[in-house]
PDB file of C-alpha atoms in Angstrom:
ATOM      1  CA  MET A   1     -20.312  -0.101  11.952  1.00 53.00           C
ATOM      2  CA  ASN A   2     -17.514  -3.142  11.268  1.00 53.00           C
ATOM      3  CA  CYS A   3     -14.015  -2.808  11.834  1.00 49.00           C
ATOM      4  CA  LEU A   4     -13.376  -2.147   7.879  1.00 50.00           C
ATOM      5  CA  HIS A   5     -16.278   0.521   7.384  1.00 52.00           C
ATOM      6  CA  ALA A   6     -14.578   2.055  10.069  1.00 53.00           C
ATOM      7  CA  SER A   7     -11.147   1.924   8.355  1.00 48.00           C
ATOM      8  CA  VAL A   8     -12.880   3.600   5.456  1.00 50.00           C
ATOM      9  CA  LEU A   9     -14.111   6.239   7.378  1.00 53.00           C
ATOM     10  CA  ALA A  10     -10.719   6.573   9.208  1.00 53.00           C
ATOM     11  CA  VAL A  11      -8.963   7.576   6.105  1.00 51.00           C
ATOM     12  CA  ALA A  12     -12.080   8.941   4.606  1.00 52.00           C
ATOM     13  CA  LEU A  13     -11.608  11.721   7.399  1.00 52.00           C
ATOM     14  CA  THR A  14      -8.587  11.856   7.894  1.00 54.00           C
ATOM     15  CA  THR A  15      -8.136  13.966   3.798  1.00 53.00           C
ATOM     16  CA  ALA A  16     -11.046  15.745   4.336  1.00 53.00           C
ATOM     17  CA  ALA A  17      -8.716  17.310   7.661  1.00 53.00           C
ATOM     18  CA  ILE A  18      -5.933  17.331   4.802  1.00 54.00           C
ATOM     19  CA  ALA A  19      -7.158  18.462   2.198  1.00 55.00           C
ATOM     20  CA  PRO A  20      -7.556  22.702   3.460  1.00 59.00           C
ATOM     21  CA  SER A  21      -3.826  23.019   4.358  1.00 56.00           C
ATOM     22  CA  VAL A  22      -2.438  20.513   1.211  1.00 55.00           C
ATOM     23  CA  ALA A  23      -4.626  23.305  -0.869  1.00 56.00           C
ATOM     24  CA  GLN A  24      -3.484  26.215   0.891  1.00 58.00           C
ATOM     25  CA  ASP A  25       0.205  25.229   0.555  1.00 57.00           C
ATOM     26  CA  LEU A  26      -0.368  24.596  -3.160  1.00 55.00           C
ATOM     27  CA  MET A  27      -2.221  28.091  -4.148  1.00 59.00           C
ATOM     28  CA  TYR A  28       1.518  30.202  -2.045  1.00 63.00           C
ATOM     29  CA  SER A  29       4.327  27.545  -3.614  1.00 66.00           C
ATOM     30  CA  PRO A  30       6.679  27.766  -6.392  1.00 71.00           C
ATOM     31  CA  ASN A  31       6.894  23.890  -7.034  1.00 75.00           C
ATOM     32  CA  PRO A  32       3.435  22.843  -5.584  1.00 78.00           C
ATOM     33  CA  ILE A  33       3.891  19.142  -6.593  1.00 83.00           C
ATOM     34  CA  ALA A  34       7.181  18.613  -4.805  1.00 84.00           C
ATOM     35  CA  ASP A  35       6.245  20.237  -1.792  1.00 88.00           C
ATOM     36  CA  VAL A  36       2.336  17.411  -1.593  1.00 94.00           C
ATOM     37  CA  VAL A  37       4.300  14.664  -3.183  1.00 96.00           C
ATOM     38  CA  SER A  38       6.866  12.729  -1.432  1.00 97.00           C
ATOM     39  CA  GLU A  39       7.911  10.054  -4.105  1.00 98.00           C
ATOM     40  CA  LEU A  40       5.822   7.617  -6.553  1.00 98.00           C
ATOM     41  CA  ARG A  41       6.751   4.704  -7.256  1.00 98.00           C
ATOM     42  CA  ILE A  42       6.577   1.672 -10.108  1.00 98.00           C
ATOM     43  CA  GLY A  43       6.649  -1.910  -9.435  1.00 98.00           C
ATOM     44  CA  GLY A  44       6.540  -5.422 -10.406  1.00 98.00           C
ATOM     45  CA  HIS A  45       4.914  -8.504  -8.570  1.00 98.00           C
ATOM     46  CA  ILE A  46       3.711 -12.168  -8.180  1.00 98.00           C
ATOM     47  CA  HIS A  47       0.484 -12.420  -7.903  1.00 98.00           C
ATOM     48  CA  ASP A  48      -0.774 -14.695  -5.862  1.00 97.00           C
ATOM     49  CA  VAL A  49       1.779 -16.163  -4.179  1.00 98.00           C
ATOM     50  CA  HIS A  50       0.094 -16.392  -0.384  1.00 96.00           C
ATOM     51  CA  TYR A  51      -3.456 -16.657   1.144  1.00 94.00           C
ATOM     52  CA  ALA A  52      -1.701 -15.530   4.974  1.00 96.00           C
ATOM     53  CA  MET A  53      -1.018 -12.126   5.819  1.00 95.00           C
ATOM     54  CA  LEU A  54       1.647 -12.127   7.684  1.00 94.00           C
ATOM     55  CA  PRO A  55       5.380 -12.964   5.160  1.00 94.00           C
ATOM     56  CA  PHE A  56       6.501 -15.672   7.218  1.00 93.00           C
ATOM     57  CA  MET A  57       5.004 -19.010   5.331  1.00 94.00           C
ATOM     58  CA  VAL A  58       7.692 -18.373   2.753  1.00 95.00           C
ATOM     59  CA  ASN A  59       8.233 -21.810   2.173  1.00 96.00           C
ATOM     60  CA  GLU A  60       4.679 -22.391   1.102  1.00 96.00           C
ATOM     61  CA  TRP A  61       4.159 -19.106  -1.065  1.00 97.00           C
ATOM     62  CA  GLU A  62       3.677 -19.684  -5.230  1.00 96.00           C
ATOM     63  CA  TYR A  63       5.688 -18.293  -7.717  1.00 95.00           C
ATOM     64  CA  ASP A  64       4.255 -19.426 -11.250  1.00 94.00           C
ATOM     65  CA  ASN A  65       2.350 -16.155 -11.864  1.00 95.00           C
ATOM     66  CA  ILE A  66       4.811 -13.073 -12.638  1.00 95.00           C
ATOM     67  CA  GLY A  67       2.160 -11.061 -14.119  1.00 95.00           C
ATOM     68  CA  ASP A  68       1.698  -7.163 -12.148  1.00 98.00           C
ATOM     69  CA  ILE A  69       2.586  -4.271 -11.943  1.00 98.00           C
ATOM     70  CA  SER A  70       2.043  -1.490  -9.130  1.00 98.00           C
ATOM     71  CA  PHE A  71       2.231   2.352  -8.847  1.00 98.00           C
ATOM     72  CA  ASP A  72       2.274   4.330  -5.979  1.00 98.00           C
ATOM     73  CA  VAL A  73       1.258   8.306  -4.867  1.00 98.00           C
ATOM     74  CA  LEU A  74       3.411   8.726  -1.264  1.00 98.00           C
ATOM     75  CA  PHE A  75       2.549  12.423  -0.129  1.00 97.00           C
ATOM     76  CA  ARG A  76       4.388  14.496   1.881  1.00 97.00           C
ATOM     77  CA  THR A  77       3.376  13.947   5.923  1.00 97.00           C
ATOM     78  CA  PRO A  78       0.584  16.737   6.726  1.00 95.00           C
ATOM     79  CA  ASP A  79       1.783  19.570   9.903  1.00 93.00           C
ATOM     80  CA  LEU A  80      -0.530  18.598  11.991  1.00 94.00           C
ATOM     81  CA  ASP A  81      -0.437  17.205  14.914  1.00 96.00           C
ATOM     82  CA  ALA A  82      -2.186  13.967  14.519  1.00 94.00           C
ATOM     83  CA  PHE A  83       0.134  12.848  12.665  1.00 96.00           C
ATOM     84  CA  ARG A  84       3.082  13.502  14.384  1.00 96.00           C
ATOM     85  CA  TRP A  85       1.520  11.626  17.411  1.00 97.00           C
ATOM     86  CA  ILE A  86       1.456   8.855  15.501  1.00 97.00           C
ATOM     87  CA  GLY A  87       4.677   9.237  14.251  1.00 97.00           C
ATOM     88  CA  SER A  88       4.230  11.054  10.908  1.00 97.00           C
ATOM     89  CA  PRO A  89       3.295   8.297   8.065  1.00 98.00           C
ATOM     90  CA  ARG A  90       3.097   9.330   4.615  1.00 98.00           C
ATOM     91  CA  PRO A  91      -0.589   9.130   3.417  1.00 98.00           C
ATOM     92  CA  GLU A  92      -0.666   6.959  -0.180  1.00 98.00           C
ATOM     93  CA  ILE A  93      -3.035   6.495  -2.796  1.00 98.00           C
ATOM     94  CA  GLY A  94      -2.191   3.185  -5.539  1.00 98.00           C
ATOM     95  CA  ALA A  95      -3.338   1.099  -7.428  1.00 98.00           C
ATOM     96  CA  THR A  96      -1.600  -3.404  -8.569  1.00 98.00           C
ATOM     97  CA  ILE A  97      -2.505  -4.840 -11.342  1.00 98.00           C
ATOM     98  CA  SER A  98      -3.187  -8.111 -13.091  1.00 97.00           C
ATOM     99  CA  LEU A  99      -1.546  -8.858 -16.646  1.00 97.00           C
ATOM    100  CA  ASN A 100      -2.611 -11.239 -16.831  1.00 96.00           C
ATOM    101  CA  GLY A 101      -6.891 -11.449 -15.641  1.00 95.00           C
ATOM    102  CA  TYR A 102      -6.765 -11.484 -13.004  1.00 96.00           C
ATOM    103  CA  GLU A 103      -7.677  -9.617  -9.820  1.00 97.00           C
ATOM    104  CA  SER A 104      -6.437  -6.065  -9.535  1.00 98.00           C
ATOM    105  CA  LEU A 105      -6.774  -2.787  -6.674  1.00 97.00           C
ATOM    106  CA  ALA A 106      -6.341   0.018  -6.044  1.00 98.00           C
ATOM    107  CA  HIS A 107      -5.231   1.323  -2.352  1.00 98.00           C
ATOM    108  CA  LEU A 108      -5.160   3.931  -0.006  1.00 98.00           C
ATOM    109  CA  GLY A 109      -3.938   4.838   3.325  1.00 98.00           C
ATOM    110  CA  LEU A 110      -1.409   5.672   5.710  1.00 98.00           C
ATOM    111  CA  THR A 111       3.046   4.456   4.871  1.00 98.00           C
ATOM    112  CA  TRP A 112       5.249   5.055   8.047  1.00 98.00           C
ATOM    113  CA  GLN A 113       9.358   4.780   7.150  1.00 98.00           C
ATOM    114  CA  LEU A 114      11.919   2.977   9.881  1.00 98.00           C
ATOM    115  CA  PRO A 115      15.313   3.891   9.369  1.00 97.00           C
ATOM    116  CA  VAL A 116      17.790   0.946  10.508  1.00 98.00           C
ATOM    117  CA  PHE A 117      20.663   2.361  12.568  1.00 96.00           C
ATOM    118  CA  ASP A 118      22.818   4.974  10.680  1.00 96.00           C
ATOM    119  CA  THR A 119      22.198   3.464   7.008  1.00 97.00           C
ATOM    120  CA  PRO A 120      19.923   3.518   4.063  1.00 98.00           C
ATOM    121  CA  ILE A 121      18.321   0.190   5.192  1.00 98.00           C
ATOM    122  CA  TYR A 122      14.870   1.316   6.233  1.00 98.00           C
ATOM    123  CA  LEU A 123      11.652  -1.095   7.480  1.00 98.00           C
ATOM    124  CA  GLU A 124       8.281  -0.281   6.109  1.00 98.00           C
ATOM    125  CA  GLY A 125       4.571  -0.903   6.832  1.00 98.00           C
ATOM    126  CA  THR A 126       1.366   0.312   5.392  1.00 98.00           C
ATOM    127  CA  PHE A 127      -2.026   0.505   6.683  1.00 98.00           C
ATOM    128  CA  GLY A 128      -5.240   0.905   4.768  1.00 98.00           C
ATOM    129  CA  ALA A 129      -8.405  -0.706   2.425  1.00 98.00           C
ATOM    130  CA  ALA A 130      -8.530  -1.640  -1.039  1.00 98.00           C
ATOM    131  CA  ILE A 131     -11.219  -1.519  -3.313  1.00 98.00           C
ATOM    132  CA  HIS A 132     -10.908  -5.113  -5.661  1.00 98.00           C
ATOM    133  CA  ASN A 133     -12.412  -5.455  -9.206  1.00 97.00           C
ATOM    134  CA  GLY A 134     -12.779  -9.767  -7.865  1.00 97.00           C
ATOM    135  CA  TYR A 135     -14.824 -11.907  -7.193  1.00 97.00           C
ATOM    136  CA  LEU A 136     -17.003 -11.444  -3.708  1.00 97.00           C
ATOM    137  CA  THR A 137     -18.435 -15.339  -4.259  1.00 97.00           C
ATOM    138  CA  ASN A 138     -18.404 -18.704  -6.366  1.00 97.00           C
ATOM    139  CA  ALA A 139     -15.464 -18.081  -7.814  1.00 97.00           C
ATOM    140  CA  PRO A 140     -14.384 -20.693 -10.432  1.00 96.00           C
ATOM    141  CA  VAL A 141     -11.188 -23.034 -10.567  1.00 93.00           C
ATOM    142  CA  GLY A 142      -8.167 -20.684 -10.801  1.00 89.00           C
ATOM    143  CA  TYR A 143      -9.871 -17.885  -8.971  1.00 94.00           C
ATOM    144  CA  SER A 144     -10.699 -16.320  -5.507  1.00 95.00           C
ATOM    145  CA  SER A 145     -13.399 -15.568  -3.612  1.00 97.00           C
ATOM    146  CA  PHE A 146     -12.230 -11.763  -1.185  1.00 97.00           C
ATOM    147  CA  GLY A 147     -16.166 -11.947  -0.230  1.00 97.00           C
ATOM    148  CA  CYS A 148     -16.741  -7.646   0.369  1.00 97.00           C
ATOM    149  CA  ARG A 149     -15.103  -5.257  -2.295  1.00 97.00           C
ATOM    150  CA  VAL A 150     -13.550  -4.071   0.386  1.00 97.00           C
ATOM    151  CA  ASN A 151     -10.903  -5.533   2.838  1.00 98.00           C
ATOM    152  CA  PHE A 152      -8.271  -3.571   4.759  1.00 98.00           C
ATOM    153  CA  TYR A 153      -4.507  -3.121   3.123  1.00 98.00           C
ATOM    154  CA  GLU A 154      -1.751  -3.925   4.696  1.00 98.00           C
ATOM    155  CA  ARG A 155       2.418  -3.535   2.900  1.00 98.00           C
ATOM    156  CA  PHE A 156       5.585  -4.781   4.775  1.00 98.00           C
ATOM    157  CA  GLY A 157       8.693  -3.677   3.091  1.00 98.00           C
ATOM    158  CA  ILE A 158      12.607  -3.331   3.791  1.00 98.00           C
ATOM    159  CA  GLY A 159      14.435  -1.541   1.366  1.00 98.00           C
ATOM    160  CA  ALA A 160      17.034   0.967   0.260  1.00 98.00           C
ATOM    161  CA  HIS A 161      17.957   4.736  -0.467  1.00 98.00           C
ATOM    162  CA  VAL A 162      19.694   3.600  -3.530  1.00 98.00           C
ATOM    163  CA  SER A 163      20.409   7.320  -4.259  1.00 97.00           C
ATOM    164  CA  ASP A 164      19.767  10.583  -2.316  1.00 96.00           C
ATOM    165  CA  ASN A 165      16.433  10.899  -4.864  1.00 96.00           C
ATOM    166  CA  VAL A 166      15.914   6.653  -5.782  1.00 98.00           C
ATOM    167  CA  THR A 167      14.479   4.135  -3.808  1.00 98.00           C
ATOM    168  CA  ALA A 168      13.868  -0.014  -3.827  1.00 98.00           C
ATOM    169  CA  THR A 169      11.971  -1.876  -1.390  1.00 98.00           C
ATOM    170  CA  LEU A 170      10.907  -5.074  -1.952  1.00 98.00           C
ATOM    171  CA  THR A 171       6.973  -5.273  -0.289  1.00 98.00           C
ATOM    172  CA  TYR A 172       4.736  -8.103   0.326  1.00 98.00           C
ATOM    173  CA  GLU A 173       1.563  -6.342   0.631  1.00 98.00           C
ATOM    174  CA  HIS A 174      -2.156  -8.355   1.719  1.00 98.00           C
ATOM    175  CA  THR A 175      -5.335  -7.651   1.275  1.00 98.00           C
ATOM    176  CA  SER A 176      -8.400  -9.424   3.074  1.00 97.00           C
ATOM    177  CA  ASN A 177     -11.558  -8.905   5.394  1.00 97.00           C
ATOM    178  CA  ALA A 178      -9.900 -10.702   8.094  1.00 94.00           C
ATOM    179  CA  GLY A 179     -13.393 -12.403   8.927  1.00 95.00           C
ATOM    180  CA  LEU A 180     -16.377  -9.979   8.164  1.00 95.00           C
ATOM    181  CA  CYS A 181     -17.719 -11.495   4.609  1.00 95.00           C
ATOM    182  CA  SER A 182     -19.148 -14.988   4.010  1.00 93.00           C
ATOM    183  CA  ASP A 183     -16.435 -14.714   2.223  1.00 97.00           C
ATOM    184  CA  ASN A 184     -12.599 -13.972   2.783  1.00 96.00           C
ATOM    185  CA  ALA A 185      -9.890 -14.801   0.384  1.00 95.00           C
ATOM    186  CA  GLY A 186      -5.870 -13.084   0.873  1.00 95.00           C
ATOM    187  CA  LEU A 187      -4.964 -11.663  -1.612  1.00 97.00           C
ATOM    188  CA  SER A 188      -1.174 -11.650  -0.987  1.00 98.00           C
ATOM    189  CA  ASN A 189       1.232 -10.273  -4.235  1.00 98.00           C
ATOM    190  CA  VAL A 190       5.555  -9.975  -3.981  1.00 98.00           C
ATOM    191  CA  GLY A 191       8.072  -7.761  -5.615  1.00 98.00           C
ATOM    192  CA  LEU A 192      10.062  -4.992  -5.863  1.00 98.00           C
ATOM    193  CA  ARG A 193       9.221  -0.852  -6.684  1.00 98.00           C
ATOM    194  CA  VAL A 194      10.974   1.494  -7.565  1.00 98.00           C
ATOM    195  CA  GLY A 195      10.752   5.260  -6.333  1.00 98.00           C
ATOM    196  CA  TRP A 196      11.135   8.590  -6.875  1.00 98.00           C
ATOM    197  CA  LYS A 197      12.072  11.064  -4.674  1.00 96.00           C
ATOM    198  CA  PHE A 198      10.850  15.195  -4.742  1.00 91.00           C
TER     199      PHE A 198
END
């Protein structure tokens, strides 16, 4: 089993482990949505600004393909020791959709949020897996060959609690297979996600 398959399996097992407790909570809750969902986000993004996983080479970014939208659901951290041991991340599921006919992706993962001292600012990181609808090999000009259908997914962000219920997060999301398939084009999108907290 390679690292990518192990990551997908870990996310699937985590989901299976928390599902019974979530279902039980929903049965006895007067507000089941808010008891399970932490935040909903929608965003707008520039598609494929760079190939690299880390967002440091800003001078090499390409800004000419604005036209992605994203939707994300962040769930409440399960009340489980396993989640507390790894820093209480929030499970999430989402999608980034290209409105210009380029690659779209759906992803799931775990999101950690770190407040910056006693301010409304926070840093954020996500790790998981993504599936895309792009080319695996022999991509035509203007498109990329991603090698694997399911790839790693990482996202880095800096954001702010704009109010008690609203967040704004500048994000850099990346998907690639870390060389596990014959082709390994990286896809990185940058944009702004606006969230509504429950």
